[in-house]
């Protein structure tokens, strides 16, 4: 079945620095790649997504890049703030029309 | 409602008990999903409804798990004869259109945390 690998599992950065989280997927038919942020005790919340006909998308301090040839996509957060601390999940929508999630990255932003 | 509502938020069950978890999706949302999230892991797909029809239940781990959405709105996930390995957060999510359209957003509830002793 579809497999989504996410790295790193934990990431600690200083406030103001950038953070990068990377994911790889296996299903070449995947065409939609969302990123979710999950805070303690809450459900995942969509923060940005990208579709397979686009290579990059940016929304203020967050951006996502997609390399379909290599089957990987990345989340970039610039000028990190303490409130960015959370668990981030990548996911892909594969040919079976189901979202498959990565294992998550715990981001800690130190003030 | 404004968001996806799940109840109970926390459930402690003795091994062997039956439990029922409820999901109220956003009003008018066609698609409804259940996911299971073990501690420290990503959500894993359980089952998918389009209106009242259960189109995919391939993720249900055993025949002790059963989900329904009889009127195409509220959904219930039932777990019979609970086991310790069933302990997890059960997330419900809904989207406005059929998810295969690729043009909609999946909104998650806060989840129901099940602990089986």
mmCIF file with all atom_site columns, C-alpha atoms in Angstrom:
data_model
loop_
_atom_site.group_PDB
_atom_site.id
_atom_site.type_symbol
_atom_site.label_atom_id
_atom_site.label_alt_id
_atom_site.label_comp_id
_atom_site.label_asym_id
_atom_site.label_entity_id
_atom_site.label_seq_id
_atom_site.pdbx_PDB_ins_code
_atom_site.Cartn_x
_atom_site.Cartn_y
_atom_site.Cartn_z
_atom_site.occupancy
_atom_site.B_iso_or_equiv
_atom_site.pdbx_formal_charge
_atom_site.auth_seq_id
_atom_site.auth_comp_id
_atom_site.auth_asym_id
_atom_site.auth_atom_id
_atom_site.pdbx_PDB_model_num
ATOM 1   C CA . UNK A 1 1   ? 0.000   0.000  0.000   1.00 0.00 ? 1   UNK A CA 1
ATOM 2   C CA . UNK A 1 2   ? 0.864   3.667  -0.049  1.00 0.00 ? 2   UNK A CA 1
ATOM 3   C CA . UNK A 1 3   ? 3.684   4.736  2.265   1.00 0.00 ? 3   UNK A CA 1
ATOM 4   C CA . UNK A 1 4   ? 4.601   8.243  3.384   1.00 0.00 ? 4   UNK A CA 1
ATOM 5   C CA . UNK A 1 5   ? 7.920   8.739  5.173   1.00 0.00 ? 5   UNK A CA 1
ATOM 6   C CA . UNK A 1 6   ? 8.496   11.898 7.180   1.00 0.00 ? 6   UNK A CA 1
ATOM 7   C CA . UNK A 1 7   ? 11.741  13.320 8.583   1.00 0.00 ? 7   UNK A CA 1
ATOM 8   C CA . UNK A 1 8   ? 12.878  14.376 11.079  1.00 0.00 ? 8   UNK A CA 1
ATOM 9   C CA . UNK A 1 9   ? 10.699  12.985 13.852  1.00 0.00 ? 9   UNK A CA 1
ATOM 10  C CA . UNK A 1 10  ? 11.733  15.830 16.153  1.00 0.00 ? 10  UNK A CA 1
ATOM 11  C CA . UNK A 1 11  ? 13.119  19.259 15.320  1.00 0.00 ? 11  UNK A CA 1
ATOM 12  C CA . UNK A 1 12  ? 14.295  21.925 17.726  1.00 0.00 ? 12  UNK A CA 1
ATOM 13  C CA . UNK A 1 13  ? 15.056  25.434 16.458  1.00 0.00 ? 13  UNK A CA 1
ATOM 14  C CA . UNK A 1 14  ? 15.720  28.828 17.951  1.00 0.00 ? 14  UNK A CA 1
ATOM 15  C CA . UNK A 1 15  ? 13.013  31.456 17.582  1.00 0.00 ? 15  UNK A CA 1
ATOM 16  C CA . UNK A 1 16  ? 13.517  33.316 14.324  1.00 0.00 ? 16  UNK A CA 1
ATOM 17  C CA . UNK A 1 17  ? 15.297  30.449 12.592  1.00 0.00 ? 17  UNK A CA 1
ATOM 18  C CA . UNK A 1 18  ? 13.826  28.420 9.731   1.00 0.00 ? 18  UNK A CA 1
ATOM 19  C CA . UNK A 1 19  ? 12.473  24.880 9.991   1.00 0.00 ? 19  UNK A CA 1
ATOM 20  C CA . UNK A 1 20  ? 12.272  22.329 7.192   1.00 0.00 ? 20  UNK A CA 1
ATOM 21  C CA . UNK A 1 21  ? 10.345  19.052 7.279   1.00 0.00 ? 21  UNK A CA 1
ATOM 22  C CA . UNK A 1 22  ? 10.621  16.542 4.448   1.00 0.00 ? 22  UNK A CA 1
ATOM 23  C CA . UNK A 1 23  ? 8.358   13.766 3.219   1.00 0.00 ? 23  UNK A CA 1
ATOM 24  C CA . UNK A 1 24  ? 8.626   11.095 0.563   1.00 0.00 ? 24  UNK A CA 1
ATOM 25  C CA . UNK A 1 25  ? 5.794   9.084  -0.936  1.00 0.00 ? 25  UNK A CA 1
ATOM 26  C CA . UNK A 1 26  ? 5.575   5.924  -2.965  1.00 0.00 ? 26  UNK A CA 1
ATOM 27  C CA . UNK A 1 27  ? 2.448   6.168  -5.131  1.00 0.00 ? 27  UNK A CA 1
ATOM 28  C CA . UNK A 1 28  ? 3.242   7.967  -8.373  1.00 0.00 ? 28  UNK A CA 1
ATOM 29  C CA . UNK A 1 29  ? -0.495  8.579  -8.862  1.00 0.00 ? 29  UNK A CA 1
ATOM 30  C CA . UNK A 1 30  ? -0.669  10.790 -5.760  1.00 0.00 ? 30  UNK A CA 1
ATOM 31  C CA . UNK A 1 31  ? -1.849  14.256 -6.725  1.00 0.00 ? 31  UNK A CA 1
ATOM 32  C CA . UNK A 1 32  ? -2.621  16.219 -3.565  1.00 0.00 ? 32  UNK A CA 1
ATOM 33  C CA . UNK A 1 33  ? -0.255  16.892 -0.668  1.00 0.00 ? 33  UNK A CA 1
ATOM 34  C CA . UNK A 1 34  ? -1.567  18.661 2.445   1.00 0.00 ? 34  UNK A CA 1
ATOM 35  C CA . UNK A 1 35  ? 0.280   19.581 5.619   1.00 0.00 ? 35  UNK A CA 1
ATOM 36  C CA . UNK A 1 36  ? -1.435  19.519 8.997   1.00 0.00 ? 36  UNK A CA 1
ATOM 37  C CA . UNK A 1 37  ? -0.506  21.071 12.337  1.00 0.00 ? 37  UNK A CA 1
ATOM 38  C CA . UNK A 1 38  ? -1.649  19.306 15.498  1.00 0.00 ? 38  UNK A CA 1
ATOM 39  C CA . UNK A 1 39  ? -1.505  20.964 18.874  1.00 0.00 ? 39  UNK A CA 1
ATOM 40  C CA . UNK A 1 40  ? -1.829  19.059 22.124  1.00 0.00 ? 40  UNK A CA 1
ATOM 41  C CA . UNK A 1 41  ? -5.351  17.789 22.688  1.00 0.00 ? 41  UNK A CA 1
ATOM 42  C CA . UNK A 1 42  ? -6.606  18.987 19.326  1.00 0.00 ? 42  UNK A CA 1
ATOM 43  C CA . UNK A 1 43  ? -7.270  17.477 15.949  1.00 0.00 ? 43  UNK A CA 1
ATOM 44  C CA . UNK A 1 44  ? -4.986  18.104 12.958  1.00 0.00 ? 44  UNK A CA 1
ATOM 45  C CA . UNK A 1 45  ? -5.552  21.456 11.252  1.00 0.00 ? 45  UNK A CA 1
ATOM 46  C CA . UNK A 1 46  ? -4.732  22.069 7.597   1.00 0.00 ? 46  UNK A CA 1
ATOM 47  C CA . UNK A 1 47  ? -2.073  24.781 7.215   1.00 0.00 ? 47  UNK A CA 1
ATOM 48  C CA . UNK A 1 48  ? -1.121  24.523 3.550   1.00 0.00 ? 48  UNK A CA 1
ATOM 49  C CA . UNK A 1 49  ? -1.522  22.154 0.632   1.00 0.00 ? 49  UNK A CA 1
ATOM 50  C CA . UNK A 1 50  ? -0.146  21.693 -2.858  1.00 0.00 ? 50  UNK A CA 1
ATOM 51  C CA . UNK A 1 51  ? -1.395  19.904 -5.939  1.00 0.00 ? 51  UNK A CA 1
ATOM 52  C CA . UNK A 1 52  ? 0.670   17.946 -8.410  1.00 0.00 ? 52  UNK A CA 1
ATOM 53  C CA . UNK A 1 53  ? 0.512   20.590 -11.137 1.00 0.00 ? 53  UNK A CA 1
ATOM 54  C CA . UNK A 1 54  ? 2.342   23.105 -8.934  1.00 0.00 ? 54  UNK A CA 1
ATOM 55  C CA . UNK A 1 55  ? 5.982   23.018 -7.792  1.00 0.00 ? 55  UNK A CA 1
ATOM 56  C CA . UNK A 1 56  ? 5.814   25.515 -4.962  1.00 0.00 ? 56  UNK A CA 1
ATOM 57  C CA . UNK A 1 57  ? 3.235   27.359 -2.898  1.00 0.00 ? 57  UNK A CA 1
ATOM 58  C CA . UNK A 1 58  ? 3.717   30.022 -0.256  1.00 0.00 ? 58  UNK A CA 1
ATOM 59  C CA . UNK A 1 59  ? 1.465   31.492 2.405   1.00 0.00 ? 59  UNK A CA 1
ATOM 60  C CA . UNK A 1 60  ? 3.139   34.140 4.559   1.00 0.00 ? 60  UNK A CA 1
ATOM 61  C CA . UNK A 1 61  ? 5.792   32.351 6.647   1.00 0.00 ? 61  UNK A CA 1
ATOM 62  C CA . UNK A 1 62  ? 5.064   28.853 5.376   1.00 0.00 ? 62  UNK A CA 1
ATOM 63  C CA . UNK A 1 63  ? 5.834   27.333 2.010   1.00 0.00 ? 63  UNK A CA 1
ATOM 64  C CA . UNK A 1 64  ? 5.647   23.900 0.473   1.00 0.00 ? 64  UNK A CA 1
ATOM 65  C CA . UNK A 1 65  ? 7.698   22.514 -2.399  1.00 0.00 ? 65  UNK A CA 1
ATOM 66  C CA . UNK A 1 66  ? 6.953   19.442 -4.473  1.00 0.00 ? 66  UNK A CA 1
ATOM 67  C CA . UNK A 1 67  ? 9.280   17.349 -6.601  1.00 0.00 ? 67  UNK A CA 1
ATOM 68  C CA . UNK A 1 68  ? 7.132   14.790 -8.406  1.00 0.00 ? 68  UNK A CA 1
ATOM 69  C CA . UNK A 1 69  ? 10.061  13.173 -10.161 1.00 0.00 ? 69  UNK A CA 1
ATOM 70  C CA . UNK A 1 70  ? 11.760  12.381 -6.877  1.00 0.00 ? 70  UNK A CA 1
ATOM 71  C CA . UNK A 1 71  ? 8.438   11.863 -5.068  1.00 0.00 ? 71  UNK A CA 1
ATOM 72  C CA . UNK A 1 72  ? 9.186   14.172 -2.240  1.00 0.00 ? 72  UNK A CA 1
ATOM 73  C CA . UNK A 1 73  ? 7.710   17.348 -0.801  1.00 0.00 ? 73  UNK A CA 1
ATOM 74  C CA . UNK A 1 74  ? 8.818   19.670 1.959   1.00 0.00 ? 74  UNK A CA 1
ATOM 75  C CA . UNK A 1 75  ? 7.396   22.185 4.403   1.00 0.00 ? 75  UNK A CA 1
ATOM 76  C CA . UNK A 1 76  ? 9.378   25.330 5.102   1.00 0.00 ? 76  UNK A CA 1
ATOM 77  C CA . UNK A 1 77  ? 8.604   27.632 8.029   1.00 0.00 ? 77  UNK A CA 1
ATOM 78  C CA . UNK A 1 78  ? 10.569  30.876 8.183   1.00 0.00 ? 78  UNK A CA 1
ATOM 79  C CA . UNK A 1 79  ? 10.984  33.259 11.130  1.00 0.00 ? 79  UNK A CA 1
ATOM 80  C CA . UNK A 1 80  ? 9.715   30.605 13.530  1.00 0.00 ? 80  UNK A CA 1
ATOM 81  C CA . UNK A 1 81  ? 7.773   31.681 16.609  1.00 0.00 ? 81  UNK A CA 1
ATOM 82  C CA . UNK A 1 82  ? 7.045   29.809 19.860  1.00 0.00 ? 82  UNK A CA 1
ATOM 83  C CA . UNK A 1 83  ? 3.426   29.347 18.752  1.00 0.00 ? 83  UNK A CA 1
ATOM 84  C CA . UNK A 1 84  ? 4.689   27.301 15.803  1.00 0.00 ? 84  UNK A CA 1
ATOM 85  C CA . UNK A 1 85  ? 5.591   24.558 18.305  1.00 0.00 ? 85  UNK A CA 1
ATOM 86  C CA . UNK A 1 86  ? 3.381   21.562 17.516  1.00 0.00 ? 86  UNK A CA 1
ATOM 87  C CA . UNK A 1 87  ? 3.385   18.240 15.672  1.00 0.00 ? 87  UNK A CA 1
ATOM 88  C CA . UNK A 1 88  ? 3.294   18.569 11.898  1.00 0.00 ? 88  UNK A CA 1
ATOM 89  C CA . UNK A 1 89  ? 2.019   15.860 9.574   1.00 0.00 ? 89  UNK A CA 1
ATOM 90  C CA . UNK A 1 90  ? 2.419   15.536 5.836   1.00 0.00 ? 90  UNK A CA 1
ATOM 91  C CA . UNK A 1 91  ? -0.055  13.484 3.845   1.00 0.00 ? 91  UNK A CA 1
ATOM 92  C CA . UNK A 1 92  ? -0.839  12.495 0.313   1.00 0.00 ? 92  UNK A CA 1
ATOM 93  C CA . UNK A 1 93  ? -4.018  11.665 -1.572  1.00 0.00 ? 93  UNK A CA 1
ATOM 94  C CA . UNK A 1 94  ? -3.357  8.589  -3.626  1.00 0.00 ? 94  UNK A CA 1
ATOM 95  C CA . UNK A 1 95  ? -5.187  6.775  -6.370  1.00 0.00 ? 95  UNK A CA 1
ATOM 96  C CA . UNK A 1 96  ? -7.445  5.187  -3.770  1.00 0.00 ? 96  UNK A CA 1
ATOM 97  C CA . UNK A 1 97  ? -8.669  8.689  -2.815  1.00 0.00 ? 97  UNK A CA 1
ATOM 98  C CA . UNK A 1 98  ? -7.541  8.251  0.763   1.00 0.00 ? 98  UNK A CA 1
ATOM 99  C CA . UNK A 1 99  ? -5.237  10.502 2.726   1.00 0.00 ? 99  UNK A CA 1
ATOM 100 C CA . UNK A 1 100 ? -2.180  8.651  3.992   1.00 0.00 ? 100 UNK A CA 1
ATOM 101 C CA . UNK A 1 101 ? -0.260  10.448 6.733   1.00 0.00 ? 101 UNK A CA 1
ATOM 102 C CA . UNK A 1 102 ? 3.406   10.532 7.615   1.00 0.00 ? 102 UNK A CA 1
ATOM 103 C CA . UNK A 1 103 ? 4.570   9.710  11.113  1.00 0.00 ? 103 UNK A CA 1
ATOM 104 C CA . UNK A 1 104 ? 4.756   13.330 12.216  1.00 0.00 ? 104 UNK A CA 1
ATOM 105 C CA . UNK A 1 105 ? 7.445   15.829 13.238  1.00 0.00 ? 105 UNK A CA 1
ATOM 106 C CA . UNK A 1 106 ? 7.474   17.394 16.680  1.00 0.00 ? 106 UNK A CA 1
ATOM 107 C CA . UNK A 1 107 ? 8.697   20.966 16.209  1.00 0.00 ? 107 UNK A CA 1
ATOM 108 C CA . UNK A 1 108 ? 9.950   22.853 19.239  1.00 0.00 ? 108 UNK A CA 1
ATOM 109 C CA . UNK A 1 109 ? 10.715  26.545 18.883  1.00 0.00 ? 109 UNK A CA 1
ATOM 110 C CA . UNK A 1 110 ? 12.843  27.856 21.726  1.00 0.00 ? 110 UNK A CA 1
ATOM 111 C CA . UNK A 1 111 ? 12.249  31.490 22.702  1.00 0.00 ? 111 UNK A CA 1
ATOM 112 C CA . UNK B 2 1   ? -22.080 23.662 13.599  1.00 0.00 ? 1   UNK B CA 1
ATOM 113 C CA . UNK B 2 2   ? -18.894 25.621 13.146  1.00 0.00 ? 2   UNK B CA 1
ATOM 114 C CA . UNK B 2 3   ? -16.656 22.580 13.324  1.00 0.00 ? 3   UNK B CA 1
ATOM 115 C CA . UNK B 2 4   ? -16.549 18.812 13.631  1.00 0.00 ? 4   UNK B CA 1
ATOM 116 C CA . UNK B 2 5   ? -17.718 17.789 17.086  1.00 0.00 ? 5   UNK B CA 1
ATOM 117 C CA . UNK B 2 6   ? -16.759 14.493 18.708  1.00 0.00 ? 6   UNK B CA 1
ATOM 118 C CA . UNK B 2 7   ? -17.976 12.895 21.916  1.00 0.00 ? 7   UNK B CA 1
ATOM 119 C CA . UNK B 2 8   ? -16.986 11.745 24.375  1.00 0.00 ? 8   UNK B CA 1
ATOM 120 C CA . UNK B 2 9   ? -13.617 13.498 24.433  1.00 0.00 ? 9   UNK B CA 1
ATOM 121 C CA . UNK B 2 10  ? -12.270 10.895 26.827  1.00 0.00 ? 10  UNK B CA 1
ATOM 122 C CA . UNK B 2 11  ? -13.432 7.337  27.429  1.00 0.00 ? 11  UNK B CA 1
ATOM 123 C CA . UNK B 2 12  ? -11.982 4.766  29.793  1.00 0.00 ? 12  UNK B CA 1
ATOM 124 C CA . UNK B 2 13  ? -13.224 1.228  29.242  1.00 0.00 ? 13  UNK B CA 1
ATOM 125 C CA . UNK B 2 14  ? -12.473 -2.071 30.858  1.00 0.00 ? 14  UNK B CA 1
ATOM 126 C CA . UNK B 2 15  ? -11.216 -4.735 28.518  1.00 0.00 ? 15  UNK B CA 1
ATOM 127 C CA . UNK B 2 16  ? -14.161 -6.523 26.989  1.00 0.00 ? 16  UNK B CA 1
ATOM 128 C CA . UNK B 2 17  ? -16.558 -3.581 27.194  1.00 0.00 ? 17  UNK B CA 1
ATOM 129 C CA . UNK B 2 18  ? -18.291 -2.143 24.148  1.00 0.00 ? 18  UNK B CA 1
ATOM 130 C CA . UNK B 2 19  ? -17.835 1.550  23.353  1.00 0.00 ? 19  UNK B CA 1
ATOM 131 C CA . UNK B 2 20  ? -19.528 3.980  20.990  1.00 0.00 ? 20  UNK B CA 1
ATOM 132 C CA . UNK B 2 21  ? -17.904 7.161  19.730  1.00 0.00 ? 21  UNK B CA 1
ATOM 133 C CA . UNK B 2 22  ? -19.958 9.888  18.101  1.00 0.00 ? 22  UNK B CA 1
ATOM 134 C CA . UNK B 2 23  ? -19.084 12.354 15.362  1.00 0.00 ? 23  UNK B CA 1
ATOM 135 C CA . UNK B 2 24  ? -21.117 15.403 14.345  1.00 0.00 ? 24  UNK B CA 1
ATOM 136 C CA . UNK B 2 25  ? -19.654 16.628 11.058  1.00 0.00 ? 25  UNK B CA 1
ATOM 137 C CA . UNK B 2 26  ? -19.968 20.143 9.713   1.00 0.00 ? 26  UNK B CA 1
ATOM 138 C CA . UNK B 2 27  ? -23.529 20.633 8.500   1.00 0.00 ? 27  UNK B CA 1
ATOM 139 C CA . UNK B 2 28  ? -23.876 19.795 4.815   1.00 0.00 ? 28  UNK B CA 1
ATOM 140 C CA . UNK B 2 29  ? -20.586 17.961 4.521   1.00 0.00 ? 29  UNK B CA 1
ATOM 141 C CA . UNK B 2 30  ? -20.925 14.979 2.235   1.00 0.00 ? 30  UNK B CA 1
ATOM 142 C CA . UNK B 2 31  ? -17.789 13.036 3.097   1.00 0.00 ? 31  UNK B CA 1
ATOM 143 C CA . UNK B 2 32  ? -16.954 11.689 6.543   1.00 0.00 ? 32  UNK B CA 1
ATOM 144 C CA . UNK B 2 33  ? -13.820 9.816  7.599   1.00 0.00 ? 33  UNK B CA 1
ATOM 145 C CA . UNK B 2 34  ? -12.700 8.002  10.740  1.00 0.00 ? 34  UNK B CA 1
ATOM 146 C CA . UNK B 2 35  ? -9.008  7.778  11.582  1.00 0.00 ? 35  UNK B CA 1
ATOM 147 C CA . UNK B 2 36  ? -7.181  6.063  14.428  1.00 0.00 ? 36  UNK B CA 1
ATOM 148 C CA . UNK B 2 37  ? -4.160  7.822  15.941  1.00 0.00 ? 37  UNK B CA 1
ATOM 149 C CA . UNK B 2 38  ? -1.897  5.863  18.263  1.00 0.00 ? 38  UNK B CA 1
ATOM 150 C CA . UNK B 2 39  ? 0.325   7.787  20.659  1.00 0.00 ? 39  UNK B CA 1
ATOM 151 C CA . UNK B 2 40  ? 3.163   9.504  18.834  1.00 0.00 ? 40  UNK B CA 1
ATOM 152 C CA . UNK B 2 41  ? 2.036   8.401  15.391  1.00 0.00 ? 41  UNK B CA 1
ATOM 153 C CA . UNK B 2 42  ? 0.173   9.791  12.430  1.00 0.00 ? 42  UNK B CA 1
ATOM 154 C CA . UNK B 2 43  ? -3.528  9.179  11.860  1.00 0.00 ? 43  UNK B CA 1
ATOM 155 C CA . UNK B 2 44  ? -4.372  5.913  10.122  1.00 0.00 ? 44  UNK B CA 1
ATOM 156 C CA . UNK B 2 45  ? -7.447  5.538  7.937   1.00 0.00 ? 45  UNK B CA 1
ATOM 157 C CA . UNK B 2 46  ? -10.305 3.419  9.245   1.00 0.00 ? 46  UNK B CA 1
ATOM 158 C CA . UNK B 2 47  ? -13.373 4.060  7.111   1.00 0.00 ? 47  UNK B CA 1
ATOM 159 C CA . UNK B 2 48  ? -15.067 6.536  4.736   1.00 0.00 ? 48  UNK B CA 1
ATOM 160 C CA . UNK B 2 49  ? -18.688 7.558  4.160   1.00 0.00 ? 49  UNK B CA 1
ATOM 161 C CA . UNK B 2 50  ? -20.199 9.502  1.311   1.00 0.00 ? 50  UNK B CA 1
ATOM 162 C CA . UNK B 2 51  ? -23.544 10.620 2.706   1.00 0.00 ? 51  UNK B CA 1
ATOM 163 C CA . UNK B 2 52  ? -24.996 7.475  4.300   1.00 0.00 ? 52  UNK B CA 1
ATOM 164 C CA . UNK B 2 53  ? -23.043 5.039  2.157   1.00 0.00 ? 53  UNK B CA 1
ATOM 165 C CA . UNK B 2 54  ? -19.950 3.431  3.614   1.00 0.00 ? 54  UNK B CA 1
ATOM 166 C CA . UNK B 2 55  ? -17.705 3.360  0.560   1.00 0.00 ? 55  UNK B CA 1
ATOM 167 C CA . UNK B 2 56  ? -14.522 2.085  2.147   1.00 0.00 ? 56  UNK B CA 1
ATOM 168 C CA . UNK B 2 57  ? -13.999 0.181  5.385   1.00 0.00 ? 57  UNK B CA 1
ATOM 169 C CA . UNK B 2 58  ? -10.688 -1.371 4.470   1.00 0.00 ? 58  UNK B CA 1
ATOM 170 C CA . UNK B 2 59  ? -8.896  0.265  7.419   1.00 0.00 ? 59  UNK B CA 1
ATOM 171 C CA . UNK B 2 60  ? -11.050 -1.229 10.158  1.00 0.00 ? 60  UNK B CA 1
ATOM 172 C CA . UNK B 2 61  ? -8.613  -3.453 12.084  1.00 0.00 ? 61  UNK B CA 1
ATOM 173 C CA . UNK B 2 62  ? -11.046 -6.229 12.950  1.00 0.00 ? 62  UNK B CA 1
ATOM 174 C CA . UNK B 2 63  ? -14.691 -7.232 12.857  1.00 0.00 ? 63  UNK B CA 1
ATOM 175 C CA . UNK B 2 64  ? -15.013 -5.781 16.356  1.00 0.00 ? 64  UNK B CA 1
ATOM 176 C CA . UNK B 2 65  ? -15.042 -2.334 14.718  1.00 0.00 ? 65  UNK B CA 1
ATOM 177 C CA . UNK B 2 66  ? -18.240 -1.077 13.140  1.00 0.00 ? 66  UNK B CA 1
ATOM 178 C CA . UNK B 2 67  ? -19.207 2.352  11.827  1.00 0.00 ? 67  UNK B CA 1
ATOM 179 C CA . UNK B 2 68  ? -22.486 3.773  10.636  1.00 0.00 ? 68  UNK B CA 1
ATOM 180 C CA . UNK B 2 69  ? -23.943 7.015  9.340   1.00 0.00 ? 69  UNK B CA 1
ATOM 181 C CA . UNK B 2 70  ? -27.623 6.136  8.855   1.00 0.00 ? 70  UNK B CA 1
ATOM 182 C CA . UNK B 2 71  ? -28.961 9.563  7.860   1.00 0.00 ? 71  UNK B CA 1
ATOM 183 C CA . UNK B 2 72  ? -25.881 10.916 6.171   1.00 0.00 ? 72  UNK B CA 1
ATOM 184 C CA . UNK B 2 73  ? -24.962 13.302 8.982   1.00 0.00 ? 73  UNK B CA 1
ATOM 185 C CA . UNK B 2 74  ? -23.992 12.024 12.463  1.00 0.00 ? 74  UNK B CA 1
ATOM 186 C CA . UNK B 2 75  ? -21.722 8.996  12.509  1.00 0.00 ? 75  UNK B CA 1
ATOM 187 C CA . UNK B 2 76  ? -20.983 6.465  15.231  1.00 0.00 ? 76  UNK B CA 1
ATOM 188 C CA . UNK B 2 77  ? -17.913 4.284  15.534  1.00 0.00 ? 77  UNK B CA 1
ATOM 189 C CA . UNK B 2 78  ? -18.566 1.247  17.683  1.00 0.00 ? 78  UNK B CA 1
ATOM 190 C CA . UNK B 2 79  ? -15.920 -1.031 19.112  1.00 0.00 ? 79  UNK B CA 1
ATOM 191 C CA . UNK B 2 80  ? -17.059 -4.302 20.595  1.00 0.00 ? 80  UNK B CA 1
ATOM 192 C CA . UNK B 2 81  ? -15.184 -6.302 23.224  1.00 0.00 ? 81  UNK B CA 1
ATOM 193 C CA . UNK B 2 82  ? -12.465 -3.683 23.523  1.00 0.00 ? 82  UNK B CA 1
ATOM 194 C CA . UNK B 2 83  ? -8.835  -4.766 23.824  1.00 0.00 ? 83  UNK B CA 1
ATOM 195 C CA . UNK B 2 84  ? -5.842  -2.866 25.166  1.00 0.00 ? 84  UNK B CA 1
ATOM 196 C CA . UNK B 2 85  ? -4.476  -2.406 21.654  1.00 0.00 ? 85  UNK B CA 1
ATOM 197 C CA . UNK B 2 86  ? -7.609  -0.394 20.823  1.00 0.00 ? 86  UNK B CA 1
ATOM 198 C CA . UNK B 2 87  ? -6.335  2.421  23.053  1.00 0.00 ? 87  UNK B CA 1
ATOM 199 C CA . UNK B 2 88  ? -5.849  5.436  20.785  1.00 0.00 ? 88  UNK B CA 1
ATOM 200 C CA . UNK B 2 89  ? -7.360  8.730  19.739  1.00 0.00 ? 89  UNK B CA 1
ATOM 201 C CA . UNK B 2 90  ? -10.161 8.274  17.232  1.00 0.00 ? 90  UNK B CA 1
ATOM 202 C CA . UNK B 2 91  ? -10.416 11.219 14.869  1.00 0.00 ? 91  UNK B CA 1
ATOM 203 C CA . UNK B 2 92  ? -13.387 12.095 12.721  1.00 0.00 ? 92  UNK B CA 1
ATOM 204 C CA . UNK B 2 93  ? -13.060 14.382 9.703   1.00 0.00 ? 93  UNK B CA 1
ATOM 205 C CA . UNK B 2 94  ? -15.488 15.738 7.142   1.00 0.00 ? 94  UNK B CA 1
ATOM 206 C CA . UNK B 2 95  ? -15.346 17.542 3.832   1.00 0.00 ? 95  UNK B CA 1
ATOM 207 C CA . UNK B 2 96  ? -17.899 19.463 1.810   1.00 0.00 ? 96  UNK B CA 1
ATOM 208 C CA . UNK B 2 97  ? -17.644 17.551 -1.439  1.00 0.00 ? 97  UNK B CA 1
ATOM 209 C CA . UNK B 2 98  ? -16.725 14.064 -2.473  1.00 0.00 ? 98  UNK B CA 1
ATOM 210 C CA . UNK B 2 99  ? -13.082 13.844 -1.603  1.00 0.00 ? 99  UNK B CA 1
ATOM 211 C CA . UNK B 2 100 ? -12.080 12.521 -4.982  1.00 0.00 ? 100 UNK B CA 1
ATOM 212 C CA . UNK B 2 101 ? -12.941 15.895 -6.485  1.00 0.00 ? 101 UNK B CA 1
ATOM 213 C CA . UNK B 2 102 ? -9.657  17.097 -5.071  1.00 0.00 ? 102 UNK B CA 1
ATOM 214 C CA . UNK B 2 103 ? -11.039 20.551 -4.512  1.00 0.00 ? 103 UNK B CA 1
ATOM 215 C CA . UNK B 2 104 ? -11.976 20.533 -0.852  1.00 0.00 ? 104 UNK B CA 1
ATOM 216 C CA . UNK B 2 105 ? -10.490 20.632 2.603   1.00 0.00 ? 105 UNK B CA 1
ATOM 217 C CA . UNK B 2 106 ? -10.664 17.895 5.218   1.00 0.00 ? 106 UNK B CA 1
ATOM 218 C CA . UNK B 2 107 ? -11.638 19.298 8.633   1.00 0.00 ? 107 UNK B CA 1
ATOM 219 C CA . UNK B 2 108 ? -10.843 17.232 11.714  1.00 0.00 ? 108 UNK B CA 1
ATOM 220 C CA . UNK B 2 109 ? -12.552 17.061 15.067  1.00 0.00 ? 109 UNK B CA 1
ATOM 221 C CA . UNK B 2 110 ? -10.586 17.129 18.329  1.00 0.00 ? 110 UNK B CA 1
ATOM 222 C CA . UNK B 2 111 ? -10.857 13.364 18.656  1.00 0.00 ? 111 UNK B CA 1
ATOM 223 C CA . UNK B 2 112 ? -12.046 10.872 21.255  1.00 0.00 ? 112 UNK B CA 1
ATOM 224 C CA . UNK B 2 113 ? -9.270  9.452  23.404  1.00 0.00 ? 113 UNK B CA 1
ATOM 225 C CA . UNK B 2 114 ? -10.025 5.832  24.291  1.00 0.00 ? 114 UNK B CA 1
ATOM 226 C CA . UNK B 2 115 ? -8.101  4.093  27.050  1.00 0.00 ? 115 UNK B CA 1
ATOM 227 C CA . UNK B 2 116 ? -8.743  0.394  27.559  1.00 0.00 ? 116 UNK B CA 1
ATOM 228 C CA . UNK B 2 117 ? -7.607  -0.977 30.904  1.00 0.00 ? 117 UNK B CA 1
#
